[in-house]
mmCIF file of C-alpha atoms in Angstrom:
data_model
loop_
_atom_site.group_PDB
_atom_site.id
_atom_site.type_symbol
_atom_site.label_atom_id
_atom_site.label_comp_id
_atom_site.label_asym_id
_atom_site.label_seq_id
_atom_site.Cartn_x
_atom_site.Cartn_y
_atom_site.Cartn_z
ATOM 1 C CA MET A 1 2.078 -36.601 9.745
ATOM 2 C CA THR A 2 3.476 -37.333 6.336
ATOM 3 C CA GLU A 3 2.161 -36.508 2.904
ATOM 4 C CA ASP A 4 1.115 -40.155 2.505
ATOM 5 C CA THR A 5 -1.178 -40.261 5.518
ATOM 6 C CA PRO A 6 -4.907 -39.676 4.988
ATOM 7 C CA ASN A 7 -4.876 -37.001 7.698
ATOM 8 C CA ASP A 8 -2.353 -34.800 5.932
ATOM 9 C CA PRO A 9 -3.753 -31.209 5.932
ATOM 10 C CA GLN A 10 -2.948 -30.689 2.263
ATOM 11 C CA ASP A 11 -4.947 -33.771 1.376
ATOM 12 C CA ALA A 12 -7.816 -32.381 3.409
ATOM 13 C CA ILE A 13 -7.610 -28.986 1.686
ATOM 14 C CA ASP A 14 -7.570 -30.607 -1.749
ATOM 15 C CA SER A 15 -10.481 -32.883 -0.855
ATOM 16 C CA GLN A 16 -12.622 -30.081 0.573
ATOM 17 C CA GLY A 17 -11.836 -27.880 -2.415
ATOM 18 C CA GLU A 18 -13.017 -30.592 -4.777
ATOM 19 C CA ARG A 19 -16.248 -31.000 -2.806
ATOM 20 C CA ARG A 20 -16.796 -27.249 -2.954
ATOM 21 C CA ARG A 21 -16.522 -27.310 -6.736
ATOM 22 C CA GLU A 22 -19.138 -30.041 -6.985
ATOM 23 C CA GLU A 23 -21.781 -28.733 -4.565
ATOM 24 C CA LEU A 24 -22.504 -25.982 -2.080
ATOM 25 C CA ASP A 25 -22.503 -26.725 1.628
ATOM 26 C CA ASP A 26 -26.080 -27.148 2.924
ATOM 27 C CA ARG A 27 -25.218 -24.965 5.919
ATOM 28 C CA ILE A 28 -25.008 -21.959 3.590
ATOM 29 C CA PHE A 29 -28.802 -22.066 3.357
ATOM 30 C CA GLU A 30 -29.404 -23.017 6.994
ATOM 31 C CA HIS A 31 -27.400 -20.382 8.880
ATOM 32 C CA SER A 32 -26.619 -16.680 8.696
ATOM 33 C CA ALA A 33 -23.680 -14.816 10.161
ATOM 34 C CA GLY A 34 -24.217 -14.371 13.889
ATOM 35 C CA ASP A 35 -26.232 -17.574 14.339
ATOM 36 C CA GLU A 36 -25.267 -20.002 17.064
ATOM 37 C CA GLN A 37 -23.840 -23.032 15.285
ATOM 38 C CA GLU A 38 -22.271 -26.369 16.025
ATOM 39 C CA GLY A 39 -18.512 -26.657 15.799
ATOM 40 C CA ILE A 40 -15.402 -24.566 16.220
ATOM 41 C CA PRO A 41 -15.984 -20.874 15.509
ATOM 42 C CA PHE A 42 -13.285 -18.900 13.707
ATOM 43 C CA VAL A 43 -13.760 -15.556 15.404
ATOM 44 C CA GLY A 44 -12.518 -12.179 14.248
ATOM 45 C CA ALA A 45 -10.969 -10.425 17.237
ATOM 46 C CA GLY A 46 -11.287 -7.038 15.573
ATOM 47 C CA PRO A 47 -8.492 -4.544 14.976
ATOM 48 C CA GLY A 48 -7.245 -4.359 18.564
ATOM 49 C CA ASN A 49 -9.476 -2.465 20.973
ATOM 50 C CA PRO A 50 -11.430 -5.044 23.042
ATOM 51 C CA ARG A 51 -14.578 -2.923 22.691
ATOM 52 C CA LEU A 52 -14.533 -3.575 18.950
ATOM 53 C CA LEU A 53 -15.028 -7.309 19.448
ATOM 54 C CA THR A 54 -18.502 -8.340 18.294
ATOM 55 C CA VAL A 55 -21.153 -9.458 20.768
ATOM 56 C CA ALA A 56 -21.086 -12.943 19.228
ATOM 57 C CA GLY A 57 -17.314 -13.115 19.590
ATOM 58 C CA LYS A 58 -17.452 -11.976 23.210
ATOM 59 C CA GLU A 59 -20.040 -14.609 24.110
ATOM 60 C CA LEU A 60 -18.052 -17.385 22.472
ATOM 61 C CA LEU A 61 -14.815 -16.376 24.172
ATOM 62 C CA GLU A 62 -16.472 -16.166 27.567
ATOM 63 C CA ASP A 63 -17.712 -19.762 27.161
ATOM 64 C CA ALA A 64 -14.474 -21.121 25.723
ATOM 65 C CA ASP A 65 -12.315 -23.785 27.317
ATOM 66 C CA LEU A 66 -9.560 -23.471 24.735
ATOM 67 C CA VAL A 67 -8.679 -20.364 22.708
ATOM 68 C CA VAL A 68 -6.136 -20.712 19.931
ATOM 69 C CA HIS A 69 -5.142 -17.143 19.115
ATOM 70 C CA ALA A 70 -3.005 -15.274 16.609
ATOM 71 C CA GLY A 71 -0.275 -14.300 19.053
ATOM 72 C CA SER A 72 0.678 -10.650 19.364
ATOM 73 C CA LEU A 73 -1.725 -9.728 16.543
ATOM 74 C CA VAL A 74 -4.483 -10.020 19.146
ATOM 75 C CA ASN A 75 -4.378 -7.369 21.865
ATOM 76 C CA SER A 76 -3.404 -8.949 25.195
ATOM 77 C CA GLU A 77 -6.008 -6.740 26.880
ATOM 78 C CA LEU A 78 -8.708 -8.576 24.936
ATOM 79 C CA LEU A 79 -7.288 -11.944 25.996
ATOM 80 C CA ASP A 80 -7.124 -10.824 29.639
ATOM 81 C CA GLU A 81 -10.661 -9.453 29.619
ATOM 82 C CA TYR A 82 -12.492 -12.283 27.881
ATOM 83 C CA CYS A 83 -10.230 -15.344 27.945
ATOM 84 C CA GLY A 84 -8.678 -15.328 31.416
ATOM 85 C CA HIS A 85 -10.547 -18.505 32.390
ATOM 86 C CA ALA A 86 -9.578 -20.487 29.260
ATOM 87 C CA GLU A 87 -6.477 -22.344 28.143
ATOM 88 C CA LEU A 88 -4.640 -20.080 25.696
ATOM 89 C CA VAL A 89 -2.521 -21.408 22.846
ATOM 90 C CA ASN A 90 -0.498 -19.082 20.642
ATOM 91 C CA SER A 91 -0.712 -20.256 17.031
ATOM 92 C CA VAL A 92 2.425 -18.389 15.934
ATOM 93 C CA GLY A 93 5.140 -20.848 14.940
ATOM 94 C CA LYS A 94 2.751 -23.793 14.755
ATOM 95 C CA ASP A 95 1.889 -25.430 11.436
ATOM 96 C CA LEU A 96 -1.338 -27.133 10.429
ATOM 97 C CA GLU A 97 0.075 -30.525 11.378
ATOM 98 C CA GLU A 98 0.176 -29.306 14.983
ATOM 99 C CA LEU A 99 -2.828 -26.995 15.122
ATOM 100 C CA ILE A 100 -5.427 -29.298 13.576
ATOM 101 C CA PRO A 101 -4.972 -32.250 15.984
ATOM 102 C CA LEU A 102 -4.827 -29.816 18.900
ATOM 103 C CA MET A 103 -8.201 -28.265 18.091
ATOM 104 C CA ARG A 104 -9.768 -31.539 16.920
ATOM 105 C CA ASP A 105 -8.839 -33.469 20.045
ATOM 106 C CA ALA A 106 -10.044 -30.725 22.382
ATOM 107 C CA TYR A 107 -13.348 -30.473 20.514
ATOM 108 C CA GLU A 108 -13.853 -34.226 20.519
ATOM 109 C CA ASP A 109 -13.146 -34.246 24.283
ATOM 110 C CA GLY A 110 -16.128 -31.922 24.714
ATOM 111 C CA ASP A 111 -14.269 -28.645 25.154
ATOM 112 C CA ASN A 112 -15.574 -25.377 23.743
ATOM 113 C CA VAL A 113 -12.845 -24.417 21.278
ATOM 114 C CA VAL A 114 -12.461 -20.975 19.711
ATOM 115 C CA ARG A 115 -10.003 -20.125 16.969
ATOM 116 C CA LEU A 116 -9.305 -16.416 17.379
ATOM 117 C CA HIS A 117 -7.933 -14.496 14.394
ATOM 118 C CA SER A 118 -7.009 -10.831 14.297
ATOM 119 C CA GLY A 119 -9.289 -8.410 12.459
ATOM 120 C CA ASP A 120 -11.724 -10.373 10.339
ATOM 121 C CA PRO A 121 -10.660 -13.933 9.445
ATOM 122 C CA ALA A 122 -12.008 -13.492 5.906
ATOM 123 C CA ILE A 123 -9.346 -10.852 5.124
ATOM 124 C CA TYR A 124 -5.843 -12.335 4.767
ATOM 125 C CA GLY A 125 -6.594 -14.691 7.626
ATOM 126 C CA ALA A 126 -5.581 -18.104 6.203
ATOM 127 C CA ALA A 127 -8.635 -19.428 7.992
ATOM 128 C CA LEU A 128 -10.224 -21.579 5.312
ATOM 129 C CA GLU A 129 -7.320 -24.002 5.103
ATOM 130 C CA GLN A 130 -7.637 -24.676 8.834
ATOM 131 C CA MET A 131 -11.398 -25.034 8.547
ATOM 132 C CA ASP A 132 -11.117 -27.413 5.598
ATOM 133 C CA ALA A 133 -8.617 -29.560 7.471
ATOM 134 C CA LEU A 134 -10.891 -29.700 10.526
ATOM 135 C CA GLU A 135 -13.986 -30.433 8.446
ATOM 136 C CA HIS A 136 -12.102 -33.293 6.786
ATOM 137 C CA GLU A 137 -11.523 -34.669 10.285
ATOM 138 C CA GLY A 138 -15.252 -34.497 10.991
ATOM 139 C CA VAL A 139 -15.118 -31.316 13.062
ATOM 140 C CA PRO A 140 -17.628 -28.656 11.936
ATOM 141 C CA THR A 141 -16.473 -25.040 11.747
ATOM 142 C CA TYR A 142 -17.937 -21.629 10.989
ATOM 143 C CA PHE A 143 -17.011 -17.959 10.648
ATOM 144 C CA VAL A 144 -17.793 -15.204 13.143
ATOM 145 C CA PRO A 145 -16.967 -11.875 11.459
ATOM 146 C CA GLY A 146 -14.795 -9.220 13.043
ATOM 147 C CA VAL A 147 -14.029 -5.557 12.441
ATOM 148 C CA THR A 148 -11.157 -5.346 9.977
ATOM 149 C CA SER A 149 -8.382 -2.780 10.466
ATOM 150 C CA ALA A 150 -9.441 -0.741 7.424
ATOM 151 C CA PHE A 151 -12.674 0.152 9.200
ATOM 152 C CA ALA A 152 -10.836 1.076 12.393
ATOM 153 C CA ALA A 153 -8.491 3.219 10.306
ATOM 154 C CA SER A 154 -11.454 4.957 8.680
ATOM 155 C CA ALA A 155 -12.891 5.741 12.118
ATOM 156 C CA THR A 156 -9.550 7.052 13.341
ATOM 157 C CA LEU A 157 -9.197 9.271 10.258
ATOM 158 C CA ARG A 158 -12.757 10.494 10.815
ATOM 159 C CA THR A 159 -13.663 9.901 7.206
ATOM 160 C CA GLN A 160 -15.415 7.380 4.970
ATOM 161 C CA LEU A 161 -13.688 4.945 2.678
ATOM 162 C CA THR A 162 -16.353 5.764 0.077
ATOM 163 C CA LEU A 163 -17.325 9.356 -0.625
ATOM 164 C CA ASN A 164 -19.626 10.704 -3.295
ATOM 165 C CA GLU A 165 -17.623 12.005 -6.305
ATOM 166 C CA VAL A 166 -14.355 11.127 -4.539
ATOM 167 C CA SER A 167 -14.220 7.378 -4.033
ATOM 168 C CA ASN A 168 -16.750 4.959 -5.455
ATOM 169 C CA HIS A 169 -14.736 1.837 -4.721
ATOM 170 C CA VAL A 170 -12.578 0.284 -1.995
ATOM 171 C CA ALA A 171 -9.752 -2.173 -2.697
ATOM 172 C CA PHE A 172 -8.312 -4.458 -0.034
ATOM 173 C CA THR A 173 -4.905 -5.533 -1.273
ATOM 174 C CA ARG A 174 -1.317 -6.322 -0.356
ATOM 175 C CA PRO A 175 2.037 -5.519 -1.982
ATOM 176 C CA GLN A 176 4.239 -7.848 -3.965
ATOM 177 C CA GLY A 177 6.665 -9.955 -1.998
ATOM 178 C CA LYS A 178 7.183 -13.552 -0.969
ATOM 179 C CA THR A 179 3.543 -14.526 -1.498
ATOM 180 C CA LEU A 180 2.594 -12.114 -4.279
ATOM 181 C CA THR A 181 4.347 -11.796 -7.635
ATOM 182 C CA PRO A 182 4.802 -8.435 -9.374
ATOM 183 C CA GLU A 183 2.143 -9.505 -11.870
ATOM 184 C CA GLU A 184 -0.327 -10.031 -9.024
ATOM 185 C CA ASP A 185 0.332 -6.626 -7.459
ATOM 186 C CA HIS A 186 -2.448 -4.295 -8.668
ATOM 187 C CA ILE A 187 -1.862 -1.342 -6.345
ATOM 188 C CA SER A 188 -0.816 0.881 -9.241
ATOM 189 C CA ASP A 189 -3.939 -0.123 -11.176
ATOM 190 C CA PHE A 190 -6.205 0.775 -8.261
ATOM 191 C CA VAL A 191 -4.530 4.149 -7.699
ATOM 192 C CA GLU A 192 -4.674 4.928 -11.422
ATOM 193 C CA MET A 193 -8.467 4.518 -11.385
ATOM 194 C CA GLY A 194 -8.642 7.681 -9.295
ATOM 195 C CA ASP A 195 -11.921 6.964 -7.499
ATOM 196 C CA VAL A 196 -10.645 4.019 -5.447
ATOM 197 C CA THR A 197 -9.601 4.037 -1.803
ATOM 198 C CA THR A 198 -6.765 1.515 -1.689
ATOM 199 C CA CYS A 199 -6.214 -0.218 1.651
ATOM 200 C CA ILE A 200 -2.919 -2.093 1.806
ATOM 201 C CA TYR A 201 -2.607 -4.874 4.353
ATOM 202 C CA LEU A 202 0.647 -6.582 5.343
ATOM 203 C CA GLY A 203 2.643 -3.883 3.628
ATOM 204 C CA THR A 204 4.270 -1.721 6.304
ATOM 205 C CA HIS A 205 7.733 -3.058 5.476
ATOM 206 C CA ALA A 206 7.184 -2.303 1.792
ATOM 207 C CA VAL A 207 5.934 1.283 1.989
ATOM 208 C CA ARG A 208 8.976 2.755 0.250
ATOM 209 C CA ASP A 209 9.031 0.109 -2.479
ATOM 210 C CA THR A 210 5.311 0.589 -3.046
ATOM 211 C CA MET A 211 5.549 4.382 -3.246
ATOM 212 C CA ASP A 212 8.611 4.203 -5.496
ATOM 213 C CA ARG A 213 6.700 1.992 -7.925
ATOM 214 C CA LEU A 214 3.778 4.420 -7.893
ATOM 215 C CA LEU A 215 6.100 7.327 -8.629
ATOM 216 C CA GLU A 216 7.761 5.345 -11.414
ATOM 217 C CA GLY A 217 4.273 4.798 -12.801
ATOM 218 C CA ASP A 218 3.761 8.581 -13.021
ATOM 219 C CA HIS A 219 1.122 8.735 -10.295
ATOM 220 C CA ASP A 220 0.562 12.141 -8.727
ATOM 221 C CA PRO A 221 3.087 12.419 -5.854
ATOM 222 C CA GLU A 222 0.598 14.584 -3.943
ATOM 223 C CA THR A 223 -2.029 11.812 -3.766
ATOM 224 C CA PRO A 224 -2.934 11.542 -0.060
ATOM 225 C CA VAL A 225 -1.645 8.566 1.936
ATOM 226 C CA ALA A 226 -2.222 7.648 5.571
ATOM 227 C CA VAL A 227 -0.422 4.959 7.535
ATOM 228 C CA ILE A 228 -2.233 3.866 10.682
ATOM 229 C CA TYR A 229 -0.049 1.842 13.020
ATOM 230 C CA HIS A 230 -1.907 -0.488 15.422
ATOM 231 C CA ALA A 231 -5.331 0.946 14.551
ATOM 232 C CA SER A 232 -7.476 1.173 17.725
ATOM 233 C CA TRP A 233 -4.689 -0.110 20.022
ATOM 234 C CA PRO A 234 -3.489 2.031 22.964
ATOM 235 C CA ASP A 235 -0.270 2.817 21.055
ATOM 236 C CA GLU A 236 -2.036 3.716 17.802
ATOM 237 C CA ASP A 237 -0.113 6.178 15.650
ATOM 238 C CA VAL A 238 -1.279 8.023 12.530
ATOM 239 C CA ILE A 239 1.120 9.239 9.861
ATOM 240 C CA VAL A 240 -0.361 11.350 7.082
ATOM 241 C CA GLY A 241 1.426 12.410 3.921
ATOM 242 C CA ASP A 242 1.318 11.658 0.242
ATOM 243 C CA ILE A 243 2.858 9.276 -2.257
ATOM 244 C CA GLY A 244 5.956 11.454 -2.453
ATOM 245 C CA SER A 245 6.559 11.876 1.278
ATOM 246 C CA ILE A 246 5.013 9.025 3.256
ATOM 247 C CA ALA A 247 7.954 6.601 2.981
ATOM 248 C CA ASP A 248 10.338 9.017 4.709
ATOM 249 C CA LYS A 249 7.825 9.612 7.478
ATOM 250 C CA VAL A 250 7.222 5.899 8.097
ATOM 251 C CA GLU A 251 10.933 5.133 8.137
ATOM 252 C CA GLU A 252 11.515 8.004 10.567
ATOM 253 C CA ALA A 253 8.849 6.530 12.856
ATOM 254 C CA GLY A 254 10.552 3.136 12.622
ATOM 255 C CA TYR A 255 7.510 1.026 11.752
ATOM 256 C CA ARG A 256 8.052 -2.190 9.830
ATOM 257 C CA ALA A 257 4.828 -4.086 10.618
ATOM 258 C CA SER A 258 1.289 -3.837 12.010
ATOM 259 C CA ALA A 259 0.174 -0.778 10.072
ATOM 260 C CA LEU A 260 -2.504 -0.276 7.436
ATOM 261 C CA VAL A 261 -1.704 1.920 4.440
ATOM 262 C CA VAL A 262 -4.570 3.910 2.896
ATOM 263 C CA ILE A 263 -4.137 5.677 -0.450
ATOM 264 C CA GLY A 264 -6.611 8.053 -2.053
ATOM 265 C CA ASP A 265 -8.465 11.327 -1.708
ATOM 266 C CA ALA A 266 -10.824 9.799 0.858
ATOM 267 C CA VAL A 267 -7.909 9.928 3.327
ATOM 268 C CA THR A 268 -8.548 13.647 3.862
ATOM 269 C CA GLY A 269 -12.323 13.507 3.330
ATOM 270 C CA ALA A 270 -12.067 16.661 1.217
ATOM 271 C CA GLY A 271 -13.886 17.529 -1.977
ATOM 272 C CA TYR A 272 -16.859 15.205 -1.769
ATOM 273 C CA GLU A 273 -20.300 16.103 -3.067
ATOM 274 C CA ARG A 274 -23.509 16.009 -1.090
ATOM 275 C CA SER A 275 -25.293 12.679 -1.328
ATOM 276 C CA PHE A 276 -28.636 12.427 -3.122
ATOM 277 C CA LEU A 277 -29.934 10.362 -0.210
ATOM 278 C CA TYR A 278 -30.536 13.373 2.041
ATOM 279 C CA GLY A 279 -31.222 15.826 -0.767
ATOM 280 C CA ASP A 280 -33.754 15.937 -3.593
ATOM 281 C CA TRP A 281 -34.434 12.194 -3.483
ATOM 282 C CA ALA A 282 -35.342 12.359 0.209
ATOM 283 C CA ASN A 283 -38.047 14.938 -0.550
ATOM 284 C CA ARG A 284 -39.880 12.640 -2.938
ATOM 285 C CA GLY A 285 -41.601 10.934 -0.032
ATOM 286 C CA PRO A 286 -41.375 7.450 1.471
ATOM 287 C CA ASP A 287 -43.852 5.913 -0.994
ATOM 288 C CA SER A 288 -42.020 7.053 -4.088
ATOM 289 C CA SER A 289 -40.429 4.292 -6.113
ATOM 290 C CA ASP A 290 -37.694 6.758 -7.015
ATOM 291 C CA ALA A 291 -37.073 7.419 -3.337
ATOM 292 C CA ASN A 292 -36.794 3.708 -2.622
ATOM 293 C CA GLU A 293 -34.417 3.304 -5.525
ATOM 294 C CA SER A 294 -32.355 6.228 -4.295
ATOM 295 C CA GLU A 295 -31.798 4.586 -0.938
ATOM 296 C CA THR A 296 -30.403 1.538 -2.678
ATOM 297 C CA GLN A 297 -28.194 3.592 -4.949
ATOM 298 C CA ALA A 298 -26.978 6.209 -2.516
ATOM 299 C CA GLY A 299 -27.120 4.472 0.837
ATOM 300 C CA ASP A 300 -23.363 4.204 1.171
ATOM 301 C CA ASP A 301 -22.481 7.661 -0.118
#
């Protein structure tokens, strides 16, 4: 395809973006996450362990004729277990000009097509541009959520990302680099807030640069940091340190990709306060308006 052809993916993205500005898609009000829908599902494969695939994702993969997957970012055990009967296409190295006709033609031929992303496709998945291009071609699409690696990392660390009086917020972010300018890198801002658990995606290669910038910004070098390589995979590895020490440890381990970096006091799970939910508020009784309000306010503590 060329930029002048009506089927150029960038034209499709621009067109769908303009439509989105003008009106909301009717399907927003017709379907909820987990519903069976018409079209090509963009499925989150989860962080790695096949058991962390959602029920909806499993059912769709088991019925698929064609699975376009995110290469080595998806555990081969998951592909073997749920996709052995289907045609598998690795999306790595293929651009939209190749992927869109591939999925469109298979769908129009009556095949059940699944686009399988790692983790959750809504987090750094570059899914919407594919979906917009397919929708522009008349092929409906929809999201099927997956378990993102930050949640697998939290489970591995045996802690919560939010803890009462320790971390009231969670930031999903990435470090500056080819796709993010220094002005768009807010890691230092999040860490400075103090009550934020900062989860850095796509940043294994930049651990030292990131920690050096934090130290240059006068952040406490003893702030806890965990690096979880291949969270939930068979070769998962956990490196725990702090802003001052974690870079040396990661370099010694030799990891340059496929790890999630977590910064903040929630890493250790120490120092949190008891939640109101199972304390005084719980004793007010189920009919108390204060008790109902407390569940809303403290339910995630």
